[in-house]
Short mmCIF file of C-alpha atoms and ligand atoms in Angstrom, two decimals:
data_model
loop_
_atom_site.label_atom_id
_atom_site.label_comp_id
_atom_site.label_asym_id
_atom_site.label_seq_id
_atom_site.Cartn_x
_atom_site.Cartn_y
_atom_site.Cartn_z
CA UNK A 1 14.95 -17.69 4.70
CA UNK A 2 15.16 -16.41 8.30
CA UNK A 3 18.62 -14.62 9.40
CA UNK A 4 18.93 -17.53 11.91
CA UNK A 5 18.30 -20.62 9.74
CA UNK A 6 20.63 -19.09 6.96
CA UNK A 7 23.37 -18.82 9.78
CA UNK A 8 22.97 -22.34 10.28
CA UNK A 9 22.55 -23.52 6.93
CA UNK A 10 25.99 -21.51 6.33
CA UNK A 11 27.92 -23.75 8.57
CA UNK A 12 26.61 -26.85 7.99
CA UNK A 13 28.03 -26.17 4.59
CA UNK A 14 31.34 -24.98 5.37
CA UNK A 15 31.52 -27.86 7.81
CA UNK A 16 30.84 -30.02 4.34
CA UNK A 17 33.60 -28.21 2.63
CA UNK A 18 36.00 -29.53 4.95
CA UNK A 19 35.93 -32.54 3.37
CA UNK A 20 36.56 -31.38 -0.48
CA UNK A 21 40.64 -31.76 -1.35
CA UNK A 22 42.44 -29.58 -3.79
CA UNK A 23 43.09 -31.99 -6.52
CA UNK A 24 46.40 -30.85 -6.61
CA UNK A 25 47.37 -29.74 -2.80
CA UNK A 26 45.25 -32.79 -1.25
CA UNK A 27 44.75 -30.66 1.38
CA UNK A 28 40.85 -29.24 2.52
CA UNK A 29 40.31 -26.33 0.64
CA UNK A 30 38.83 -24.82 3.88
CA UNK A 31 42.25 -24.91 5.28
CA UNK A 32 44.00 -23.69 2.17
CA UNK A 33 41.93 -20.45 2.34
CA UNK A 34 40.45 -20.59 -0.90
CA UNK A 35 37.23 -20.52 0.22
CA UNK A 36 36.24 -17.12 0.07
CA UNK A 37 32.83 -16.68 0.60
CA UNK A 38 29.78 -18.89 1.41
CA UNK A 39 26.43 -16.97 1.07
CA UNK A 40 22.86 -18.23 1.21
CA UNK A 41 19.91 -16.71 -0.57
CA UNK A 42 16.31 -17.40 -2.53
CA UNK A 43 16.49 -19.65 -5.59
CA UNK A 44 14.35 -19.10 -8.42
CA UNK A 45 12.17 -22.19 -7.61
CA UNK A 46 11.66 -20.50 -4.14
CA UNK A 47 14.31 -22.61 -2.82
CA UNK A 48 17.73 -22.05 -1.35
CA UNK A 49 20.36 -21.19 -2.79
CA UNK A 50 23.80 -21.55 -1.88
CA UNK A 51 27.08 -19.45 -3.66
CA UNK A 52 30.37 -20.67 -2.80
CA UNK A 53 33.18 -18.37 -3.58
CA UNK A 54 35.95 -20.05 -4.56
CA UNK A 55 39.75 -18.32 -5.01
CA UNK A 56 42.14 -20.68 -7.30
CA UNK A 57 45.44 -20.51 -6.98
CA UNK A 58 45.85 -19.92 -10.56
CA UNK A 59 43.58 -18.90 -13.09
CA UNK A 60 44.60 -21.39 -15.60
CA UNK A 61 43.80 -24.26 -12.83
CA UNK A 62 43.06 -27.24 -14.76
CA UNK A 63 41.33 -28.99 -12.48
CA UNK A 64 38.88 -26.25 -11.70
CA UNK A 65 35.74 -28.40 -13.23
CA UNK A 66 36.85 -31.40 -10.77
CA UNK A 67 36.77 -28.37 -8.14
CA UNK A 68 33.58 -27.68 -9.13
CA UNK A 69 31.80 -30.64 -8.90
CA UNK A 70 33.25 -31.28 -5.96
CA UNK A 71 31.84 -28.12 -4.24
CA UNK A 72 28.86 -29.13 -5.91
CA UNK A 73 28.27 -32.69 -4.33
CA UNK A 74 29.64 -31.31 -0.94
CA UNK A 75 26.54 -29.11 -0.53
CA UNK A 76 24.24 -31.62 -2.07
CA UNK A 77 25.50 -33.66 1.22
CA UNK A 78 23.94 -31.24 3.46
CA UNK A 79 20.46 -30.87 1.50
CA UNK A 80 20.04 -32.14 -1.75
CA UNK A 81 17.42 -29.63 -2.69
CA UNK A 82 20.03 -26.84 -2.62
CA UNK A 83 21.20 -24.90 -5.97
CA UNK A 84 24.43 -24.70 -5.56
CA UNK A 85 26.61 -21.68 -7.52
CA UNK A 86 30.31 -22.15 -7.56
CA UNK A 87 32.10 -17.97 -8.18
CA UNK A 88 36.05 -18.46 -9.13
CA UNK A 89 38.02 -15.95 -8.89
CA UNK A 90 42.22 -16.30 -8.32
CA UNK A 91 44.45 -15.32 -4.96
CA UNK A 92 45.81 -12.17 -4.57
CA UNK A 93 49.89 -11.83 -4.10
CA UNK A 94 49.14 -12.06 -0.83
CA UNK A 95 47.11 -14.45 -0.19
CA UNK A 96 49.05 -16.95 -2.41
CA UNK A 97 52.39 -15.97 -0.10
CA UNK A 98 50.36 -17.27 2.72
CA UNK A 99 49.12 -20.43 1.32
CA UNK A 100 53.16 -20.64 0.14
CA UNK A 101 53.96 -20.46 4.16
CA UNK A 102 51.54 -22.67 5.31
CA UNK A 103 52.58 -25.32 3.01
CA UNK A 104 55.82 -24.92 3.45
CA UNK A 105 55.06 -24.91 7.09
CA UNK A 106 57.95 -22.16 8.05
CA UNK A 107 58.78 -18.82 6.70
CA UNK A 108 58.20 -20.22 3.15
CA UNK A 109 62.02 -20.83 2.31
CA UNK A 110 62.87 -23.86 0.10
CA UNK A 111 64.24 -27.00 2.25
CA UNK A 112 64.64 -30.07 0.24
CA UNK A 113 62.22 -31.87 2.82
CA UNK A 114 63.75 -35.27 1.97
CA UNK A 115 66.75 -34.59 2.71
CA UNK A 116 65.72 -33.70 6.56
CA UNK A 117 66.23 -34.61 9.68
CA UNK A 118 63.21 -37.39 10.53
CA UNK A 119 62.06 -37.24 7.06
CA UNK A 120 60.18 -40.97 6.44
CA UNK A 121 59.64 -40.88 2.88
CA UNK A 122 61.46 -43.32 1.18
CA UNK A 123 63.81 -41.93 -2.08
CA UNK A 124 64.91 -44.81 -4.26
CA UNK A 125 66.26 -43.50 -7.52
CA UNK A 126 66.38 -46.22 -10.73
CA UNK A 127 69.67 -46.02 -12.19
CA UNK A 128 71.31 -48.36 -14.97
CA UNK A 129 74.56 -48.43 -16.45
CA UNK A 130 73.32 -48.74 -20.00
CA UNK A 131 70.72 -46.93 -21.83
CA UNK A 132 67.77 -48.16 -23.01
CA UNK A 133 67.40 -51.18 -20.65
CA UNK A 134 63.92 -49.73 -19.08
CA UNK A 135 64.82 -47.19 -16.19
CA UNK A 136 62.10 -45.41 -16.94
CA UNK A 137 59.35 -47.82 -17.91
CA UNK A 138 60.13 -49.10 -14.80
CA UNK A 139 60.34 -46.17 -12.45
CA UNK A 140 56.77 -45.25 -13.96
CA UNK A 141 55.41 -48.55 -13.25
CA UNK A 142 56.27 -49.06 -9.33
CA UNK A 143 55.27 -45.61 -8.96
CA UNK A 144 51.67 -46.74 -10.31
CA UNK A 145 50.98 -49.46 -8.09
CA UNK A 146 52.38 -47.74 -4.99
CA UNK A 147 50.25 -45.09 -5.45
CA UNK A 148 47.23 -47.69 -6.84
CA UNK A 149 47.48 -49.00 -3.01
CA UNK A 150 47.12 -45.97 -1.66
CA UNK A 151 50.57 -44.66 -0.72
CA UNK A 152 51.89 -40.53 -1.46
CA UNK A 153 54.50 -41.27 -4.38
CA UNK A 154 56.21 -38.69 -6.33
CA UNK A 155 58.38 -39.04 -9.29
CA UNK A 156 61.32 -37.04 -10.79
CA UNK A 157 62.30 -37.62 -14.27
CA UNK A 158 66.05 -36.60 -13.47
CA UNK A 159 66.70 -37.53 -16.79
CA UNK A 160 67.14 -33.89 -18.13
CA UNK A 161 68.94 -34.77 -21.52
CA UNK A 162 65.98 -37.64 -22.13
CA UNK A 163 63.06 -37.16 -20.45
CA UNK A 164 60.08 -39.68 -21.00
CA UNK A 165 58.53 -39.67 -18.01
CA UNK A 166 55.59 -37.43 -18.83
CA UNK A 167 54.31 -39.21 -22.00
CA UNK A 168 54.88 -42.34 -19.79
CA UNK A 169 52.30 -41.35 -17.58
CA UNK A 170 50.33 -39.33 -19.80
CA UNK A 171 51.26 -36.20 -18.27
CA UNK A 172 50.41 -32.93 -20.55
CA UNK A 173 49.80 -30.49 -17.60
CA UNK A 174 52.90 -27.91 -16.26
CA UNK A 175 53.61 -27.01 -12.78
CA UNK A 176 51.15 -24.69 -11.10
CA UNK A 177 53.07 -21.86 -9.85
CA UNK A 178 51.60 -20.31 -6.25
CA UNK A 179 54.16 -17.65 -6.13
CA UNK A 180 57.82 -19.04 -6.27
CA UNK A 181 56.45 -22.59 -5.51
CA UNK A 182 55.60 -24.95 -7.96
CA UNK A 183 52.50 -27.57 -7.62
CA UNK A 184 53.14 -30.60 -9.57
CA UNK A 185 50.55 -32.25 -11.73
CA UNK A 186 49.18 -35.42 -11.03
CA UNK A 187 48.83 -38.10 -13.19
CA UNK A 188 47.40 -41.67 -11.81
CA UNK A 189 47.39 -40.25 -8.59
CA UNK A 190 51.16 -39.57 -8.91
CA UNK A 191 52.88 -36.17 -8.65
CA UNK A 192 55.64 -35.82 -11.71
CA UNK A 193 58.10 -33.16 -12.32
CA UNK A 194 59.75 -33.38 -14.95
CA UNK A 195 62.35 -31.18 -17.08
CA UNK A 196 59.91 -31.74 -20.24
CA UNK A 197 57.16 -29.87 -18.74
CA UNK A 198 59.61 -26.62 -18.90
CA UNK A 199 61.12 -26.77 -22.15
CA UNK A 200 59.10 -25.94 -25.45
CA UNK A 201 57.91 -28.99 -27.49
CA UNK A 202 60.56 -31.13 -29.80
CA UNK A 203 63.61 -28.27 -27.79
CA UNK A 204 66.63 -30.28 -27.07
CA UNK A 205 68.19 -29.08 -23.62
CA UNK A 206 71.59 -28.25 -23.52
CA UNK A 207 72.79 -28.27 -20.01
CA UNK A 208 75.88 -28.64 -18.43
CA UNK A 209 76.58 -30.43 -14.54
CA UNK A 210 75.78 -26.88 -12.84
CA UNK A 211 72.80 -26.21 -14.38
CA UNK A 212 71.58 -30.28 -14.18
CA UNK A 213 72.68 -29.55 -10.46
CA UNK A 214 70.55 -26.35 -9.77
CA UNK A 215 67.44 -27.96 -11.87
CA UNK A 216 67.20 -31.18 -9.97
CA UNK A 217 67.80 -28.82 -6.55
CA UNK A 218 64.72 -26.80 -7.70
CA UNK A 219 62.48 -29.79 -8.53
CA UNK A 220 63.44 -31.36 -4.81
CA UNK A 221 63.29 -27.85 -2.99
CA UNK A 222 60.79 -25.43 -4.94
CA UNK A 223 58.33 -28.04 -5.56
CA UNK A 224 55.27 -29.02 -2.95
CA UNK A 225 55.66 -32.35 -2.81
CA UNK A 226 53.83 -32.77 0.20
CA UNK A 227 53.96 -36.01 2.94
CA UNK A 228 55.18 -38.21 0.45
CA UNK A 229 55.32 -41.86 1.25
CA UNK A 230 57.82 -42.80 -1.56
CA UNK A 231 59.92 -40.86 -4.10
CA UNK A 232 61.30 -42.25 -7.18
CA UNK A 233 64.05 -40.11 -9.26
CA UNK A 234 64.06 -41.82 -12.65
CA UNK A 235 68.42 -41.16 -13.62
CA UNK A 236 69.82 -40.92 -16.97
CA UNK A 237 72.21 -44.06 -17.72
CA UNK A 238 75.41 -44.15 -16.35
CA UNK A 239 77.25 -42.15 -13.37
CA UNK A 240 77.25 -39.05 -14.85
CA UNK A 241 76.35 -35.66 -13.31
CA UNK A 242 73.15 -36.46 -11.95
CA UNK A 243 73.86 -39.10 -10.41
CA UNK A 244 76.86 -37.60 -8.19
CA UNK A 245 74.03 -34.63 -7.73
CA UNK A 246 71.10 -37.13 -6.74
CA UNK A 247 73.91 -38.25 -4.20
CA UNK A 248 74.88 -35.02 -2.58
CA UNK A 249 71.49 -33.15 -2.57
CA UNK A 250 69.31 -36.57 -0.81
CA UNK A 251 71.75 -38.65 0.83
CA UNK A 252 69.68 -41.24 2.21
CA UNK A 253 68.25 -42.03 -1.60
CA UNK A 254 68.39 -45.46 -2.48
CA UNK A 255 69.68 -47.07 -5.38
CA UNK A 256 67.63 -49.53 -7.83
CA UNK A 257 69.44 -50.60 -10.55
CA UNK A 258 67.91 -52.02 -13.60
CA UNK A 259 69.89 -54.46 -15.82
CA UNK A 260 69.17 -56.66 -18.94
CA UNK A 261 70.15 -60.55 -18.79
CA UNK A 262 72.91 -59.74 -21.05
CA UNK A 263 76.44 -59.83 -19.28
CA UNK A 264 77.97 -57.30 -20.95
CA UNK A 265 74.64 -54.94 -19.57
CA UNK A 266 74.89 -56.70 -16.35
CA UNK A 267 78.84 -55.44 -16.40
CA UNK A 268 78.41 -52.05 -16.57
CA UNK A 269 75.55 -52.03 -14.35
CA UNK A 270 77.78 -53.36 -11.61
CA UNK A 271 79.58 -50.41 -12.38
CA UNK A 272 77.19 -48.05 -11.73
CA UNK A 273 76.37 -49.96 -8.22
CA UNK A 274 79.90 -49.69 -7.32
CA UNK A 275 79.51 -45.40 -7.31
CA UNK A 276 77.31 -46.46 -4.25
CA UNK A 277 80.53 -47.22 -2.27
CA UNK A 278 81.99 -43.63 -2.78
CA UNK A 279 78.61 -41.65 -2.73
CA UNK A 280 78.04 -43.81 0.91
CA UNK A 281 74.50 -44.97 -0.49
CA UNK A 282 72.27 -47.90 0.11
CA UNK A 283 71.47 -50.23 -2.66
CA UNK A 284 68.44 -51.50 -2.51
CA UNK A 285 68.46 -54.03 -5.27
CA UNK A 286 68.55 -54.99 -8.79
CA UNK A 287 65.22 -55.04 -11.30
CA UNK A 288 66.51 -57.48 -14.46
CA UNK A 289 63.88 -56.07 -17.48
CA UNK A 290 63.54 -57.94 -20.96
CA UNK A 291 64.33 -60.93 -19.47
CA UNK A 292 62.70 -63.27 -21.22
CA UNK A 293 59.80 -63.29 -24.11
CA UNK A 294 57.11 -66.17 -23.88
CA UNK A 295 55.90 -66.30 -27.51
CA UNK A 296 52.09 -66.51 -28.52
CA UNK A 297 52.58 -70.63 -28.96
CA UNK A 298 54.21 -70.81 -25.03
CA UNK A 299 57.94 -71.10 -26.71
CA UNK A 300 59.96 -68.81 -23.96
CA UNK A 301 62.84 -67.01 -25.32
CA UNK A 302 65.64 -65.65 -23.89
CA UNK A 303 66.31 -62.75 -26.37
CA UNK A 304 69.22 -60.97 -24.15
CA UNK A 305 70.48 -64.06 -23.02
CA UNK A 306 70.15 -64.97 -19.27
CA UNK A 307 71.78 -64.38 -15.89
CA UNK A 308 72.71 -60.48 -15.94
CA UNK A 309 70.40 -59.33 -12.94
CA UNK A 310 71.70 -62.62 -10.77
CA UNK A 311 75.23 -61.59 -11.71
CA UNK A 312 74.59 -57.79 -10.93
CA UNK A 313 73.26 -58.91 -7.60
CA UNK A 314 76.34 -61.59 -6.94
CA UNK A 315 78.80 -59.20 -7.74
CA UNK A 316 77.43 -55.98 -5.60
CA UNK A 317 76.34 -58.05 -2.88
CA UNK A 318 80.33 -59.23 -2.52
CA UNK A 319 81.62 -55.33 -3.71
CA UNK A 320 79.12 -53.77 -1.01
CA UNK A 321 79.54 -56.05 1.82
CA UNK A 322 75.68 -56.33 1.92
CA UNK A 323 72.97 -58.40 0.66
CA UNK A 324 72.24 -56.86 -2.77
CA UNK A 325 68.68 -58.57 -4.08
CA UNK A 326 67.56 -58.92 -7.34
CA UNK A 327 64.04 -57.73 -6.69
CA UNK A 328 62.44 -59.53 -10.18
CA UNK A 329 62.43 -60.27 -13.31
CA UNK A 330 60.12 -58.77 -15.54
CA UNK A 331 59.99 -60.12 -19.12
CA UNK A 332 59.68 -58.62 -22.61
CA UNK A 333 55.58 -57.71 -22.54
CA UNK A 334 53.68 -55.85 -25.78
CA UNK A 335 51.35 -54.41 -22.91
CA UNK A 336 54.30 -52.86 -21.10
CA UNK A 337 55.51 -51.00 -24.41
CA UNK A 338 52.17 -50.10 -25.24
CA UNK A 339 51.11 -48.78 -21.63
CA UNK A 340 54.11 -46.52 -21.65
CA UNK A 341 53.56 -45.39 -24.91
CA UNK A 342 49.78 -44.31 -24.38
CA UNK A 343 50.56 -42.73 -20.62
CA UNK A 344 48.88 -45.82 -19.21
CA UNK A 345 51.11 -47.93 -17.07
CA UNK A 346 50.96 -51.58 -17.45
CA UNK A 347 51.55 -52.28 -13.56
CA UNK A 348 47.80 -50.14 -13.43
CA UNK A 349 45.86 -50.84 -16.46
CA UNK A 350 46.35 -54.74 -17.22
CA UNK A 351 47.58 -55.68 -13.47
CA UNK A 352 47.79 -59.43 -14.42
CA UNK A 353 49.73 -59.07 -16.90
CA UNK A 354 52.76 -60.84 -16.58
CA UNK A 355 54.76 -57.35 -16.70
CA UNK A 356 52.63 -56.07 -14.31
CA UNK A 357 52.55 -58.38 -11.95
CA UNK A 358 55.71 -58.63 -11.53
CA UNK A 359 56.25 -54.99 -11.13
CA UNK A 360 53.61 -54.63 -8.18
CA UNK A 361 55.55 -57.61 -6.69
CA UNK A 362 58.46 -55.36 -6.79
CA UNK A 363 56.82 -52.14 -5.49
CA UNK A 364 55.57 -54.09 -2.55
CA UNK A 365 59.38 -55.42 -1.57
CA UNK A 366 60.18 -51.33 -2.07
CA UNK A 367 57.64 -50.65 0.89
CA UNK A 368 57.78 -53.92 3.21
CA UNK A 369 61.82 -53.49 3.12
CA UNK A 370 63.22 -52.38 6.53
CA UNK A 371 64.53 -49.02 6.88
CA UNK A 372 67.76 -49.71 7.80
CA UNK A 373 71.38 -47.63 8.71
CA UNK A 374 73.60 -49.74 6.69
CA UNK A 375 75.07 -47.24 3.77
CA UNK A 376 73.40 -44.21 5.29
CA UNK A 377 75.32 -41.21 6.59
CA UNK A 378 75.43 -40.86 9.77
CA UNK A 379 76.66 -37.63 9.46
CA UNK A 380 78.70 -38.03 12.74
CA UNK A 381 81.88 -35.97 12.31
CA UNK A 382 85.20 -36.97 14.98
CA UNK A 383 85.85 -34.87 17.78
CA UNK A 384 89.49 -33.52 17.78
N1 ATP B 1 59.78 -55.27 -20.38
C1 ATP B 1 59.60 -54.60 -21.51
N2 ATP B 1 58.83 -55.09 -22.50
C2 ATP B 1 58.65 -54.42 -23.65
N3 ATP B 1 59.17 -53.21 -23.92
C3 ATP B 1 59.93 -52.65 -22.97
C4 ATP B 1 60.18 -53.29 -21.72
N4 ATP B 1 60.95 -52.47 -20.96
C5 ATP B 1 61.16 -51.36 -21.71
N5 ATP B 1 60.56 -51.46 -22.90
C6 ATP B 1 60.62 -50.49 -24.01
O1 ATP B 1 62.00 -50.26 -24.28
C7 ATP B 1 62.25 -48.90 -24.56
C8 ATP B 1 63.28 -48.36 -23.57
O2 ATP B 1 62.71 -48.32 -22.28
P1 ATP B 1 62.92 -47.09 -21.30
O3 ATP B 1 62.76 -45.81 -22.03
O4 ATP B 1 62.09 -47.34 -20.13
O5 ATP B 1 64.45 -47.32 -20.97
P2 ATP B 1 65.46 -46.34 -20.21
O6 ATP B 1 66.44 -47.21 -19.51
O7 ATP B 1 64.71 -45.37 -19.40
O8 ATP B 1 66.13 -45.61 -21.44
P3 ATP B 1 67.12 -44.33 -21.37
O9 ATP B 1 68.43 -44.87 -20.93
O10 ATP B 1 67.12 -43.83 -22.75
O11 ATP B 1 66.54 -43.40 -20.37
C9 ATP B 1 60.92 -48.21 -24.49
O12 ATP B 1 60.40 -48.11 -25.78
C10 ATP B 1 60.06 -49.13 -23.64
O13 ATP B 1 58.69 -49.04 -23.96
MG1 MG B 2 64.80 -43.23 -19.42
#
C-alpha cells in the first residue's frame, strides 16, 4: 500500500469511528480520546489491514466485546474487504483526568447538574406513604418506556435500606470508575445507580440520615449522568430522611406518589404529599397500583378495595391548592411481578399487557406535562 493511499485510507476510517458510541458514555469514542492509534498495513491475504488501538477506561470494561464489534463494523463501512484488528489497552491517570474534565465540562468538580441553573431534565421521584404498594415496580417501569421511546432516563434507587432496583432491571454490573467519577451501567437503555451495586451480596446497610445524605449527594454529583431527559429517584416509604434529602439536594424534583385503593393506604399517602407543602415541591400526581385483578374467567376483583388513588388526588389537590391528578390505575398483573422479578420490565417486554399499557400511558403524561413554576423555588430572597 502506497504512503499516500494509506494516509487516506487512515481517515476515511477515523472519519467512520466518529460514529461508534461508548456503550456507556454515549458519546463518539473519537471525542472521548480513546482512540489511540489507527494504523494501516498488509494482511496476510495480501489485503489491508487495519489496527485500531483502542484505550478503555477501565480494564474490567464490560462492554468491551460490544466495543469491539462496533469498531469492527465501523471499518467494514469504509471497505468491507478490510481485516480489521481491535488492540485494548486502559487510560493512563492522566488521560482518564481529562476525559473526567471534558465530561464534566469544567475543571472536573462535582455539581449536582440537576440541580442547576437551566437544567431541563425532568426529576420526578416515586414516593408512597406505605411500603410495599409498588414504588419501585413502578419507578422501573416508566423508566422503561421513556427510555423505549427514545428519551435519556436515569434512575436512582434512593432506597438505601431496600434496594430492588437492580434485580428489577436486571442490573448485575457496578459503576465504572474513570478516576473519582463513576459511569453508571445501563440496563434497557437506562442508567441505574443504585446503593446495591456497592455493598457486598446478602450485607444489610446500616446507615444513619448523614450518611443516606452524603450517599444520595454522591450518586447525583459523582456520577456521569449525562444530558438526561428524565430522572426518576425511586424513595423508601414514608418521609423519612431521604426524602427531606431528595428535597434539599434537587429542589425542582417532582413528586409521584403511588397509593393502593385501600383508604387506609390512600391516608397515609396523603400524608406523604402533604411534606410537599413544607419541602416547596411540585406534585405531579398520584399512580393507584393493585387496583384491581381481572380473573382468568373476566370476574374483576377489587382485592384492596377501591377509591384510594381518587381520594389521594381529592385530598392533595384541596391541601396543595393545585390540581393533583391521578395519572392511572394499573391493576394487579402476573406479568408485572414476573417482569420485575426476572430484570425484564413489563411496560418493555409484554407492552400490551394491561400493566403495561397503562404504565407507558403514564410515562407519556410524565413527558407531555408542562413545565410549570407552581411549587418551584424561585429562589428569590427580599431585599431589606
Ligand atoms: N401491579 C402489580 N401486580 C402484581 N404484582 C405487583 C404489582 N405491583 C407491585 N407488585 C409486586 O409487589 C411487591 C412490592 O412491589 P415493590 O417492591 O415495587 O413495592 P415498593 O413500594 O417499592 O416496596 P418498598 O416499600 O418495600 O420499597 C413486589 O413483589 C412486586 O413485584
Ligand atoms: Mg421499593
Amino acid at each position: 500500500m502506497s504512503q499516500g493511499s494509506g494516509d487516506e485510507l487512515i481517515g476515511a476510517v477515523r472519519n467512520a469511528l466518529n460514529r461508534v458510541h461508548d456503550p456507556e458514555l454515549r458519546q463518539p469514542i473519537t471525542d472521548l480520546g480513546m482512540v489511540r492509534s489507527i494504523t494501516a498495513g498488509d494482511a496476510a491475504d495480501s489485503g489491508t489491514r487495519i489496527t485500531v488501538g483502542i484505550d478503555l477506561t477501565t480494564a474490567a470494561c464490560p462492554l468491551r466485546h460490544e466495543l469491539k464489534s462496533s469498531v469492527e463494523q465501523a471499518v467494514a463501512s469504509v471497505d468491507e474487504s478490510i481485516e480489521t484488528v481491535v488492540e485494548f489497552s486502559v487510560m493512563s491517570p492522566e488521560q482518564r483526568v481529562r476525559l473526567r474534565a471534558k465530561l464534566r465540562g469544567n475543571d472536573g468538580s462535582p455539581v449536582i447538574p440537576f440541580a442547576q441553573p437551566g437544567n431541563l431534565t425532568k426529576v420526578y421521584a416515586v414516593a408512597s406513604g406505605k411500603g410495599g404498594v409498588g414504588k419501585s415496580s413502578i419507578t422501573v417501569n416508566l423508566a422503561a418506556a421513556l427510555a423505549s421511546d427514545g428519551l435519556n432516563v436515569g434512575v436512582i434507587d434512593a432506597d438505601i435500606h431496600g434496594f430492588s432496583v437492580p434485580r428489577m432491571l436486571g442490573v448485575t454490573g457496578q459503576p465504572t470508575r474513570v478516576d473519582s467519577m463513576l459511569i453508571p451501567p445501563v440496563a434497557h437503555g437506562i442508567k441505574v445507580v443504585s446503593i446495591g451495586m456497592f455493598t457486598p451480596r446478602g450485607r444489610a446497610v446500616v446507615w444513619r440520615g448523614p450518611m443516606l445524605h452524603r450517599a444520595l449527594e454522591q450518586f447525583l454529583a459523582d456520577v456521569y449522568w449525562g444530558d438526561l431527559d428524565v430522572l426518576l429517584l425511586d424513595l423508601p416509604p414514608g418521609t423519612g430522611d431521604i426524602a427531606i434529602s431528595v428535597a434539599q439536594l434537587l429542589p425542582n424534583s417532582e413528586l409521584i406518589l403511588v397509593t393502593t385503593p385501600q383508604v387506609a393506604a390512600a391516608e397515609v399517602a396523603v400524608r406523604a404529599g402533604a411534606l410537599a407543602t413544607q419541602t416547596s415541591q411540585r406534585v405531579a400526581g398520584v399512580i393507584e397500583n393493585m387496583s384491581w385483578f381481572d380473573g382468568p374467567d373476566g370476574t374483576r376483583l377489587d382485592v384492596f378495595g377501591s377509591g384510594g388513588g381518587q381520594l389521594v388526588s381529592a385530598e392533595l389537590s384541596e391541601t396543595l391548592q393545585q390540581d393533583i391528578p391521578l395519572l392511572g390505575q394499573v391493576p394487579l398483573d402476573v406479568s408485572l411481578r414476573e417482569g420485575s422479578d426476572q430484570g425484564t420490565p413489563v411496560a418493555l417486554e409484554k407492552p400490551e399487557s394491561a400493566s403495561g399499557e397503562v404504565l407507558r400511558s403514564i410515562a407519556r403524561k410524565l413527558v407531555t406535562r408542562p413545565r410549570g413554576l407552581a411549587g418551584m423555588s424561585l429562589g428569590i430572597e427580599p431585599v431589606r
